[in-house]
Short mmCIF file of C-alpha atoms and ligand atoms in Angstrom, two decimals:
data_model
loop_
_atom_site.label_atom_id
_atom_site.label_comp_id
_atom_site.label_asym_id
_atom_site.label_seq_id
_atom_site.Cartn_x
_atom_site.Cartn_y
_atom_site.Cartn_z
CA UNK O 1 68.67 89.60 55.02
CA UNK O 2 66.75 92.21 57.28
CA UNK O 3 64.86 93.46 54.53
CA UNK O 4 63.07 90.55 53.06
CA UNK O 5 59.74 89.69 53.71
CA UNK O 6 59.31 86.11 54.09
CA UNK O 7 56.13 83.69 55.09
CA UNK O 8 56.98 84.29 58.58
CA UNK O 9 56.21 87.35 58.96
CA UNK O 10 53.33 87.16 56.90
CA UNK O 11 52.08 84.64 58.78
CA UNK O 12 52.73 87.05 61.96
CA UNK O 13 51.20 90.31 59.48
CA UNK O 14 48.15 88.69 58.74
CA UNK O 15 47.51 87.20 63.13
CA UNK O 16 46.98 90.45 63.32
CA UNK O 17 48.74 91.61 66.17
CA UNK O 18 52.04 93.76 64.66
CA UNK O 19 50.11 93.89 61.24
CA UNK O 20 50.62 97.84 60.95
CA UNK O 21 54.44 97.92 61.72
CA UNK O 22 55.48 94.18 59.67
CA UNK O 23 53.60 95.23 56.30
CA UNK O 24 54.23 99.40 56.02
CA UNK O 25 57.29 99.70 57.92
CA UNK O 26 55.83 102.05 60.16
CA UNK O 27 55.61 102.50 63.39
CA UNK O 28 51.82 101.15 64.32
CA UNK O 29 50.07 104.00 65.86
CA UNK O 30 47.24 104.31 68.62
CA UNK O 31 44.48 106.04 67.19
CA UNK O 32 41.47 107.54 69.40
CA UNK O 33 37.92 105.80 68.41
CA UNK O 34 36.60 108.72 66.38
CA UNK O 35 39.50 109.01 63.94
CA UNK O 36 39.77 105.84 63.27
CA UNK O 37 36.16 105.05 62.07
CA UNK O 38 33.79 105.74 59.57
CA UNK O 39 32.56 109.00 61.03
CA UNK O 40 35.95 110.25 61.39
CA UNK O 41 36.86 112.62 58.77
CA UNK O 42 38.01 111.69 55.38
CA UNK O 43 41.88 112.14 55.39
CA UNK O 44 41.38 114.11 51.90
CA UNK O 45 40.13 116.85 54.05
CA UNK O 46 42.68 116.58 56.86
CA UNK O 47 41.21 113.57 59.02
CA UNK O 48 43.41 110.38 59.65
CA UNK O 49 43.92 107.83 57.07
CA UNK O 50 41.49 104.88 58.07
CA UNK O 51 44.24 102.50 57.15
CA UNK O 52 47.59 102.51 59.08
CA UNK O 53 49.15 99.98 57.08
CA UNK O 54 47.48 97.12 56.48
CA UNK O 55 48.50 96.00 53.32
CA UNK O 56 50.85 94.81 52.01
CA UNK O 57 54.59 93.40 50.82
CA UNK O 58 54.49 91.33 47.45
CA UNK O 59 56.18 89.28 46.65
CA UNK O 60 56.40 86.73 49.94
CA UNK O 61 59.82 84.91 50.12
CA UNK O 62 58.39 81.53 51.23
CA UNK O 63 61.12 79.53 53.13
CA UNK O 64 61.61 76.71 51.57
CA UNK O 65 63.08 79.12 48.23
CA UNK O 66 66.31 80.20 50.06
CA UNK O 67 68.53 76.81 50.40
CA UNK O 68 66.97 75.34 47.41
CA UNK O 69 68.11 78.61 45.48
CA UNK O 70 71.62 78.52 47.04
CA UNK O 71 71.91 74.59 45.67
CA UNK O 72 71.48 75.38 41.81
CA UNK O 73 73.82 78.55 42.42
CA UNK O 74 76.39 76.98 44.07
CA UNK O 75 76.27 73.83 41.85
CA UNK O 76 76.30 75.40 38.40
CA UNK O 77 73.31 73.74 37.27
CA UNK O 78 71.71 77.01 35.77
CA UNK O 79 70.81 75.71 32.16
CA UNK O 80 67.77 73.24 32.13
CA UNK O 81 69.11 71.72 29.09
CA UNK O 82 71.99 69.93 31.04
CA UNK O 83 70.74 70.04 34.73
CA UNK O 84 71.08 67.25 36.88
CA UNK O 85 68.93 69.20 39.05
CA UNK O 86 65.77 69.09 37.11
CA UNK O 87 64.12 72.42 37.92
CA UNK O 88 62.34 73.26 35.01
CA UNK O 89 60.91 69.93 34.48
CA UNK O 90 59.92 69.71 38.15
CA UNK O 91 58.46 72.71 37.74
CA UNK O 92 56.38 71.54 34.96
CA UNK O 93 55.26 68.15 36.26
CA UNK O 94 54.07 69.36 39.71
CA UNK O 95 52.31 72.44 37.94
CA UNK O 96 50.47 70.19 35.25
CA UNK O 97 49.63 67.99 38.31
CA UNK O 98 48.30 70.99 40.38
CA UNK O 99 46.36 71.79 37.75
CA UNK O 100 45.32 68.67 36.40
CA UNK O 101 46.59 68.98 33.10
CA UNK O 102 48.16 66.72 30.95
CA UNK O 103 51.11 68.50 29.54
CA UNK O 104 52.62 72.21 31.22
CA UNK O 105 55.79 73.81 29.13
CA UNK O 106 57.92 76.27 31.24
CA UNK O 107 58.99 79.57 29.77
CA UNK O 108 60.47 82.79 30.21
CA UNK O 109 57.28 85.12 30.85
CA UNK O 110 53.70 85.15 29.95
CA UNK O 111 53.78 87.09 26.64
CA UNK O 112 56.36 84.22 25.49
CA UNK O 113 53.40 81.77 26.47
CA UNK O 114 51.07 83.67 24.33
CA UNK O 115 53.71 83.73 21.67
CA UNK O 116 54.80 79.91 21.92
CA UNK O 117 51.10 78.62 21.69
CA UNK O 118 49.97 80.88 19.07
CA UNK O 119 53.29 79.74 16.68
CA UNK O 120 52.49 76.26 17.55
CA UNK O 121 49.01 76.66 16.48
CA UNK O 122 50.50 78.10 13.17
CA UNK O 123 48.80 81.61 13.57
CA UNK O 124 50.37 84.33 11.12
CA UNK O 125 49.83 86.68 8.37
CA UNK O 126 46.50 87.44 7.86
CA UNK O 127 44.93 85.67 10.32
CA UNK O 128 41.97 87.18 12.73
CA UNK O 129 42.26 86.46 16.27
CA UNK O 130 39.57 87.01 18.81
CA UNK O 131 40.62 88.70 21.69
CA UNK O 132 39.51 91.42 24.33
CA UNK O 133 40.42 95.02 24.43
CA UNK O 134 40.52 95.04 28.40
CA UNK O 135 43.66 93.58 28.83
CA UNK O 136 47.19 93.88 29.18
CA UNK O 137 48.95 95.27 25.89
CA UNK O 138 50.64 91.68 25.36
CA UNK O 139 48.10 90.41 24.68
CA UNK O 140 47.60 92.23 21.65
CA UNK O 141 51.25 91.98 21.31
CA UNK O 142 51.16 88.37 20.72
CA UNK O 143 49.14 88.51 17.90
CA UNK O 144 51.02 91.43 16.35
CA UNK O 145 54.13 89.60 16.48
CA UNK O 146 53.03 86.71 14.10
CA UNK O 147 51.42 89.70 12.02
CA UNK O 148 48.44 88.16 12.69
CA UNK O 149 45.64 90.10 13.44
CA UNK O 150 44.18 91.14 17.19
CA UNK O 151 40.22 91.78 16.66
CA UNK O 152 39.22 93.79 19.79
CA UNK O 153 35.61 93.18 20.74
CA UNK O 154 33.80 94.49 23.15
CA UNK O 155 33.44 93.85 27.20
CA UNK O 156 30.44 92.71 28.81
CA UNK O 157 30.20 95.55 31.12
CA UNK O 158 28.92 93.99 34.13
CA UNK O 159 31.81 91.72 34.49
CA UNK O 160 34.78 93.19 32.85
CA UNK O 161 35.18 90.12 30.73
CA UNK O 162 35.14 89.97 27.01
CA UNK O 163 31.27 89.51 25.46
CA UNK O 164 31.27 86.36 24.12
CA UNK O 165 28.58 87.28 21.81
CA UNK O 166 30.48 90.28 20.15
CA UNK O 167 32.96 87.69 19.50
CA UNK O 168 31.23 85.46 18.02
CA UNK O 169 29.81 88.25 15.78
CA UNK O 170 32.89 89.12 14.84
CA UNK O 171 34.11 85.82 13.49
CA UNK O 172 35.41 86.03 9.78
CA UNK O 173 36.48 83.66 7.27
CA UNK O 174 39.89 84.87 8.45
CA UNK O 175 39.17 84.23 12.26
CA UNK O 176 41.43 81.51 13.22
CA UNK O 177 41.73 81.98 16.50
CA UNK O 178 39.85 82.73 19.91
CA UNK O 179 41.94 84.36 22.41
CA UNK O 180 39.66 85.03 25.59
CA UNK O 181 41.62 86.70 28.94
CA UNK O 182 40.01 85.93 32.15
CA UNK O 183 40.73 89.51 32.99
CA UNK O 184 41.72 90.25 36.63
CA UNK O 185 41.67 86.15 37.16
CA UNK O 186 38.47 85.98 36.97
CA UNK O 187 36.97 83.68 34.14
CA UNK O 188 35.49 84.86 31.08
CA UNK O 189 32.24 83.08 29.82
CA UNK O 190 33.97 79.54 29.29
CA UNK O 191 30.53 77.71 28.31
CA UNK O 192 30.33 80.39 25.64
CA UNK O 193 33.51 80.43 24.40
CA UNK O 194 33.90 76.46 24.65
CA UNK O 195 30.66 76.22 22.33
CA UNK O 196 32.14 79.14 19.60
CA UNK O 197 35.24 77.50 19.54
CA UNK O 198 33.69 73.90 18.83
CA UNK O 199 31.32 75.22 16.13
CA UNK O 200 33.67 77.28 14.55
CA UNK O 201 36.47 74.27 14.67
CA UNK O 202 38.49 77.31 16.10
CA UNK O 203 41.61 76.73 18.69
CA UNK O 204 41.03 78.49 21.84
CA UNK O 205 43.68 79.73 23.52
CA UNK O 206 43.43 81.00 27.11
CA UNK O 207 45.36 84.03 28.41
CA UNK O 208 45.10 82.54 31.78
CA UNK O 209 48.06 85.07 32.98
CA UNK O 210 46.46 86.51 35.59
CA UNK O 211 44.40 83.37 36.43
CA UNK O 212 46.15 81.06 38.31
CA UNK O 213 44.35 78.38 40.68
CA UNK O 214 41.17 80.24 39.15
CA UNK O 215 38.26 77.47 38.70
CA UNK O 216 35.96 76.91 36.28
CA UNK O 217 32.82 74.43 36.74
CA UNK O 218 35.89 73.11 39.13
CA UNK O 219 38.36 73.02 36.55
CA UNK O 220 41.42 75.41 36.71
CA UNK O 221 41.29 78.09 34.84
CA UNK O 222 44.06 77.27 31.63
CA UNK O 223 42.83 74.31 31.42
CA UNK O 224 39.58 73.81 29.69
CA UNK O 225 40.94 75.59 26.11
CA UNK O 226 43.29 73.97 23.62
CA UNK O 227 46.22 75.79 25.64
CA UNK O 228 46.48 77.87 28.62
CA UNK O 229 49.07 80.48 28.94
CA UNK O 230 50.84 81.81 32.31
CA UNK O 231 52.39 84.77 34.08
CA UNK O 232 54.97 84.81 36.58
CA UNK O 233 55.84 88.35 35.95
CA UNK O 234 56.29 89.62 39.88
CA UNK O 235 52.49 91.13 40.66
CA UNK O 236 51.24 87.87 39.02
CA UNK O 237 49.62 85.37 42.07
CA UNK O 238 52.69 82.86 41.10
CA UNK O 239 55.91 84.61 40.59
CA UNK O 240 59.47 84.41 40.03
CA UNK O 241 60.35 87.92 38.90
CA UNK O 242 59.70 86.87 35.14
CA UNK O 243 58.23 83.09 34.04
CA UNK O 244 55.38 81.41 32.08
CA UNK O 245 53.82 78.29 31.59
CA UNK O 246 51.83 76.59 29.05
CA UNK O 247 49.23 73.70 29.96
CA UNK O 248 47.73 71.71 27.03
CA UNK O 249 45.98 67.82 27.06
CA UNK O 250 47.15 67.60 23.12
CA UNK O 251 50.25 65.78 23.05
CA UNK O 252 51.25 66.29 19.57
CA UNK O 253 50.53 70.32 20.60
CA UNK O 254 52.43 70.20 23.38
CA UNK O 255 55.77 68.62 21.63
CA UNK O 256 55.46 71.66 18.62
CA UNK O 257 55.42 74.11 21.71
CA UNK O 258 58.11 72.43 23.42
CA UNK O 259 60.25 72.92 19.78
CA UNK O 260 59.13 76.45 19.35
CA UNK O 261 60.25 77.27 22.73
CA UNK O 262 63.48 75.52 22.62
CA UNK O 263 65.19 76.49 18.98
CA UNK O 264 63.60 73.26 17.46
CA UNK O 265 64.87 70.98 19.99
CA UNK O 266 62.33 68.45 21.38
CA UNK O 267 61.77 67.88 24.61
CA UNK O 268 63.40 63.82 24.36
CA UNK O 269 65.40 64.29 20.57
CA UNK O 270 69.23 65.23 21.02
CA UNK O 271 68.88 66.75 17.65
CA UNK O 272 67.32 69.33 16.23
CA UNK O 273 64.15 68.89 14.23
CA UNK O 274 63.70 71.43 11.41
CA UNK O 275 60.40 69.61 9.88
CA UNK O 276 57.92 69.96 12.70
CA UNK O 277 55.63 72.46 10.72
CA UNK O 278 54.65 76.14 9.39
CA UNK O 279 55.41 77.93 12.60
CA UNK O 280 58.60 79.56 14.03
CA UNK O 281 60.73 78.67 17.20
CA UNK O 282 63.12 80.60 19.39
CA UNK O 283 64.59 80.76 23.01
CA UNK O 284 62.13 81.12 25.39
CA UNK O 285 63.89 78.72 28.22
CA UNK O 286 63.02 79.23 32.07
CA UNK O 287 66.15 78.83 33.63
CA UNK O 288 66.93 76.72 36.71
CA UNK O 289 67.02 79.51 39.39
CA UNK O 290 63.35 80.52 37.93
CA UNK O 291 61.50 76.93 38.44
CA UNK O 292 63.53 77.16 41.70
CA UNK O 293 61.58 80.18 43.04
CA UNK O 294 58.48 79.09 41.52
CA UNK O 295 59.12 75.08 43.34
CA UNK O 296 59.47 76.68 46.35
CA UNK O 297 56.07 78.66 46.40
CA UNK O 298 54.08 75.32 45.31
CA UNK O 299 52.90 74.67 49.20
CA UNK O 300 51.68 77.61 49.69
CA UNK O 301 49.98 78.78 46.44
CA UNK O 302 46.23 76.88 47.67
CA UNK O 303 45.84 78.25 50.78
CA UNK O 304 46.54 81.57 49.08
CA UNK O 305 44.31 81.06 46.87
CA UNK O 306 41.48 80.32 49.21
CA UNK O 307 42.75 83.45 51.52
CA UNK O 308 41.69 85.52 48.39
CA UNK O 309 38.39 83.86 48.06
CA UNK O 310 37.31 84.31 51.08
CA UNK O 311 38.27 87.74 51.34
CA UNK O 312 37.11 89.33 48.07
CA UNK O 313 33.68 87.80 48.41
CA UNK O 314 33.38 89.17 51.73
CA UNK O 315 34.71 92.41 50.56
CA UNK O 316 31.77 91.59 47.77
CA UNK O 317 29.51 91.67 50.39
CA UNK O 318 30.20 94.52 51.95
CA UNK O 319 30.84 96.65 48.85
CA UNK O 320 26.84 95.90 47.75
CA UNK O 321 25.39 98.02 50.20
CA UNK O 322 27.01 101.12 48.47
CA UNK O 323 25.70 102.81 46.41
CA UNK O 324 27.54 103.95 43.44
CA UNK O 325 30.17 100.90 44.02
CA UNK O 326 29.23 97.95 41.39
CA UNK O 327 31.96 94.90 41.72
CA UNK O 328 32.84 93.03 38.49
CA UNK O 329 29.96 90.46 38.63
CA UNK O 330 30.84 86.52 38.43
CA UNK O 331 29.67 84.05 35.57
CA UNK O 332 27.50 81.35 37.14
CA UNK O 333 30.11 78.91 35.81
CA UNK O 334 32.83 80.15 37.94
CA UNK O 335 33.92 78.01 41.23
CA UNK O 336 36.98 80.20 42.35
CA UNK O 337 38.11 83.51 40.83
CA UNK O 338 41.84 84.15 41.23
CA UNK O 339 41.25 87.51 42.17
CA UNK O 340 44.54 88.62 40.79
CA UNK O 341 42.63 92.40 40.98
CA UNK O 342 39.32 93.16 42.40
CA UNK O 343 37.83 95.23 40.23
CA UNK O 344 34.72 97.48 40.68
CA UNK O 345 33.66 99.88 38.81
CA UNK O 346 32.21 103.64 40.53
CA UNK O 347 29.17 105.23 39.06
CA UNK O 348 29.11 109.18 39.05
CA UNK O 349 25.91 109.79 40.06
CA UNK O 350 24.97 107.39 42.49
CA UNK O 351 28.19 107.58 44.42
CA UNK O 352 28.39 111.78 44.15
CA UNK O 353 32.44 111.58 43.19
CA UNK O 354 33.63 110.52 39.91
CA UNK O 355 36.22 108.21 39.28
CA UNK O 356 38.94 110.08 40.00
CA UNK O 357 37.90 111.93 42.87
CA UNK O 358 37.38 108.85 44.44
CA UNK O 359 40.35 107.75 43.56
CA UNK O 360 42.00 110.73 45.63
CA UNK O 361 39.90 110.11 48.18
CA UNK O 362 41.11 106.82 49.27
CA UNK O 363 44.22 106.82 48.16
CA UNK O 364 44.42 109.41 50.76
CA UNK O 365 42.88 107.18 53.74
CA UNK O 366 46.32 105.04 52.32
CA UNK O 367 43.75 102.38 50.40
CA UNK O 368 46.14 101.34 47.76
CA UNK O 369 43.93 101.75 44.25
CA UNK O 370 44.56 102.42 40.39
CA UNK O 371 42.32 102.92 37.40
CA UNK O 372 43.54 99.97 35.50
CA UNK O 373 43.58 100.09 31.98
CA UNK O 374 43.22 103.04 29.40
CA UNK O 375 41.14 102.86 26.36
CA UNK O 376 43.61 102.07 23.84
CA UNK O 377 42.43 102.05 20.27
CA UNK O 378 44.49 98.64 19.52
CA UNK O 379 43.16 98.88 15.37
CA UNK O 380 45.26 102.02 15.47
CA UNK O 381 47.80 100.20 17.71
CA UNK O 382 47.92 97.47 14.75
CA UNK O 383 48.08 100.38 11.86
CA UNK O 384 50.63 101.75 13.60
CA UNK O 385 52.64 99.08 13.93
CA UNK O 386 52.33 97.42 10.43
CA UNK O 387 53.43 101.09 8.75
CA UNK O 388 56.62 99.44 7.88
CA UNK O 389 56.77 99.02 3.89
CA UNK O 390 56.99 95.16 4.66
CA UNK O 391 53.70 94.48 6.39
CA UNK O 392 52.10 97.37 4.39
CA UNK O 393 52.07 94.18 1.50
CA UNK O 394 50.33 92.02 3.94
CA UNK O 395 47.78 94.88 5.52
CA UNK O 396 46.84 97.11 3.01
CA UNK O 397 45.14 100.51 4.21
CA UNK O 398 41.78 99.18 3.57
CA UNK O 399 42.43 96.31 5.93
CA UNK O 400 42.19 98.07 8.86
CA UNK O 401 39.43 100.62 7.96
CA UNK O 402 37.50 98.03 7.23
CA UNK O 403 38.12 96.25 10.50
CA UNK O 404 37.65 99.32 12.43
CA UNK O 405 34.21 99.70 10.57
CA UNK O 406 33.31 96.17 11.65
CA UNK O 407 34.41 95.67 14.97
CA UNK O 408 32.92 98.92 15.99
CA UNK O 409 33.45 101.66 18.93
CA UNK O 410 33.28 99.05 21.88
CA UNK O 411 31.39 101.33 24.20
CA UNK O 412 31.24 99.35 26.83
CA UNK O 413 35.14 99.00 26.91
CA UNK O 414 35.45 102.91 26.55
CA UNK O 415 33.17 103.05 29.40
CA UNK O 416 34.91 100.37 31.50
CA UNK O 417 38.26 102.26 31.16
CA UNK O 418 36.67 105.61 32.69
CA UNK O 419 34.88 103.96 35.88
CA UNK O 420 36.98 100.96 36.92
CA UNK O 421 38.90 100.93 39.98
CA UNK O 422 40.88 98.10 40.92
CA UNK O 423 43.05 96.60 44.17
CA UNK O 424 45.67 94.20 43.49
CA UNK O 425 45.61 90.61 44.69
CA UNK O 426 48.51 91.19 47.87
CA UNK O 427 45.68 93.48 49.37
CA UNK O 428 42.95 90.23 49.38
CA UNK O 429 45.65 88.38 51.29
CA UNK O 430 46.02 88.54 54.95
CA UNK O 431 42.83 89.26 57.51
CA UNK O 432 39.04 89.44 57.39
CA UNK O 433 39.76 93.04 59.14
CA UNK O 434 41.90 94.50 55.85
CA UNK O 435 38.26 94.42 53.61
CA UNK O 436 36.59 96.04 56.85
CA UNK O 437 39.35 98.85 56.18
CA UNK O 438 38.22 99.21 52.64
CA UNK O 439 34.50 98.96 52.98
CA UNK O 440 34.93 101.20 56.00
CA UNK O 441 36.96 104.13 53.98
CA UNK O 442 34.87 104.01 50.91
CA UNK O 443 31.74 104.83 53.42
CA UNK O 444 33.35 107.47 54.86
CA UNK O 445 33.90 109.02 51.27
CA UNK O 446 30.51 108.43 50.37
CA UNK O 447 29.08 110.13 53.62
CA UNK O 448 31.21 112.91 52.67
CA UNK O 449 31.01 112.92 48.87
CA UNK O 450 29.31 116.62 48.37
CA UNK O 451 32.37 118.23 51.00
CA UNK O 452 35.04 116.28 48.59
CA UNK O 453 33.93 117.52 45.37
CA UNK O 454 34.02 120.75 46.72
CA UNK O 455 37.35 120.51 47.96
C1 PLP M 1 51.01 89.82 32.73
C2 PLP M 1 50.15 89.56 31.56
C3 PLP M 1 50.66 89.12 30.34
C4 PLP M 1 52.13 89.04 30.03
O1 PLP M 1 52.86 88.39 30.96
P1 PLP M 1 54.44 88.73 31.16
O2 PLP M 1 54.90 87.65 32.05
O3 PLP M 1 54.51 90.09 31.78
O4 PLP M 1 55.08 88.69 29.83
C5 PLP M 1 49.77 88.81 29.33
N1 PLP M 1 48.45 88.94 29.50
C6 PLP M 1 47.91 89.38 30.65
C7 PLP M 1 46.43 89.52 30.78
C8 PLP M 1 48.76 89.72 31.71
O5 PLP M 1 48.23 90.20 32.84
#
């Protein structure tokens, strides 16, 4: 069991002392002052990488997983259908609790969430829903499975979040859905988005994926729509290799999901019901080994939480005085961001590196980074895959040129694509000292921004 990385040593990692050695694997190494700093130089051009391995191992085996997970194995309850154990259904009454909902359903992953809530709300052919183009493709997938259709509108630019105002715009008499993702974990304009969907009598439904323990006005994130969908896909902030979870307060919601996620079986009826309504069910179970993971992790999911806080605002702080470097700003309604990235974006000109030289640059002083999403064109996405002869009856040609015409170019989200950089949650975990690392490294490209483009 050498190999796994459990609380312990995180807790040990992120003391501080042994932090190199317990998170890379490497041997921690003694560096002299001048390497080691900002004035050093940048590794890109031969210096020493400013970090020597301060981040990170994901996912963290918390201790109390291990016997707990041998119990279900050994004892064959696997199936929450006939488990004395009651996993899944502990699972779903501590999460609810956590997150002060009323109802939570456990499933399989986060795009069967999405899937689950949007058959329960009845969404299918020919219906519009709202959602963002910065996101992950399941999103979009969701909707595409009920051939419904996704309507991509554009970002607000200065916090990565979908513009509530383009999507109120682009409400149709077809629009039957809002689908806002509080991208990255942090929230998209709720009091916006709360007010659409009340005046347009429209279900919103939150792809809350990345957003666990995320607050809103001091409500979780998930919780303030008519349902809030769930990852626990491995990066996700809550994991169990793959999981989901659904949190409504609508009872009569809640029991349809339930059905739709179990083959028509309710959650109390030892029969199945075939008359529930208009929308489709399937299997979409968490097992008992999955809720088991997920139990174990419930302790320690707060603190985390607050680790990431903490940390990302500093890093906030720190990443202001640069110019060029522009963090994803927060809405005014938000009370915790789950930080499941931190995204900023780089400007060209002000910072003297584009994108993707800077993206060399500290990847090369070992500062973990991507460029997140790609500008997808998800109308073609949705052409593409309604060509079959089938769903060419339900979306005509026409259909999507005349979407395309109305929801636009999004230029904002085609711009967001080409300057966003983002670090994933694991890295806004552990000490104060990992965000100096960062702040420290991205100085040392700036100050040497005209050498590195030359390079
Ligand atoms: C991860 C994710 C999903 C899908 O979750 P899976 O558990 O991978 O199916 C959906 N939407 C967003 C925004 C996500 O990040």
């Amino acid at each position: 069991m050498s190999h796994q990385f459990s609380r312990r040593d995180f807790m040990a990692a992120s003391g501080g002392i042994g932090l190199a050695s317990v998170f890379s694997g490497m041997a921690p190494m003694i560096l002299s002052a001048s390497e080691a700093t900002v004035d050093g130089k940048p590794a890109i051009l031969g210096g020493t990488p400013l970090n020597q391995g301060a981040y990170s191992h994901w996912p963290i085996v918390e201790d109390e997983i291990e016997a707990s997970l041998l119990e279900v194995l050994k004892s064959g309850n696997w199936f929450r259908g006939d488990s004395r154990l009651h996993r899944a259904d502990q699972f779903e009454k501590e999460y609810a609790e956590m997150n002060k909902s009323k109802h939570c359903i456990a499933v399989n992953s986060g795009t069967s969430a999405l899937i689950a809530s949007l058959a329960a709300l009845e969404i299918g052919p020919g219906d519009e829903v709202i959602t963002s183009p910065y996101t992950f493709i399941a999103t979009i997938n969701s909707v595409l499975y009920h051939y419904a259709m996704p309507v991509p509108v554009d970002v607000d630019l200065e916090s990565f979040q979908i513009d509530a105002k383009a999507a109120d715009k682009a409400c149709s008499a077809n629009t039957r859905c809002l689908l806002p993702v509080h991208i990255g974990g942090s929230p998209a304009d709720l009091d916006a988005f709360l007010e659409i969907a009340k005046r347009r009598d429209l279900p919103l439904v939150e792809d809350a994926c990345q957003a666990h323990f995320g607050r809103w006005r001091g409500k979780n994130l998930g919780t303030l729509g008519t349902t809030g969908c769930f990852s626990m896909q491995v990066t996700k902030n809550l994991s169990c290799g793959d999981g989901g979870a659904i949190l409504t307060d609508d009872d009569n919601l809640a029991e349809k999901i339930y059905k739709c996620h179990n083959n028509c079986r309710g959650r109390s009826s030892d029969s199945f019901d075939f008359t529930y309504g208009a929308s489709r069910a399937m299997n979409q179970r968490m097992t008992e080994f999955q809720a088991t993971v997920l139990l174990g992790q419930m302790k320690a999911v707060e603190g985390y939480a607050e680790t990431r806080q903490e940390n990302a605002m500093y890093l906030n702080g720190l990443l202001a005085e640069i110019p060029g470097v522009i963090p994803a700003k927060l809405y005014d309604g938000t009370t915790r961001s789950a930080w499941h990235l931190y995204m900023f974006r780089i400007d060209k000109e002000q910072f003297g590196l584009d994108r993707g030289q800077f993206i060399d640059a500290l990847r090369a002083e070992r500062i973990p980074c991507s460029s997140g999403y790609g500008a997808v064109d998800w109308i073609d996405f949705a052409r593409k895959t309604y060509a079959s002869q089938a769903a060419s009856r339900i979306y005509p040609k026409k259909v999507f040129d005349d979407l395309a015409e109305r929801v636009g170019t999004l230029p904002n989200f085609k711009r967001l694509c080409g300057e966003a950089v983002w670090f994933t949650q694991n890295m806004m975990l552990g000490p104060k000292s990992n965000m100096d690392i960062i702040a420290d490294a991205i100085r040392r490209i700036q100050k040497n921004a005209a050498d590195i483009a030359k390079a």
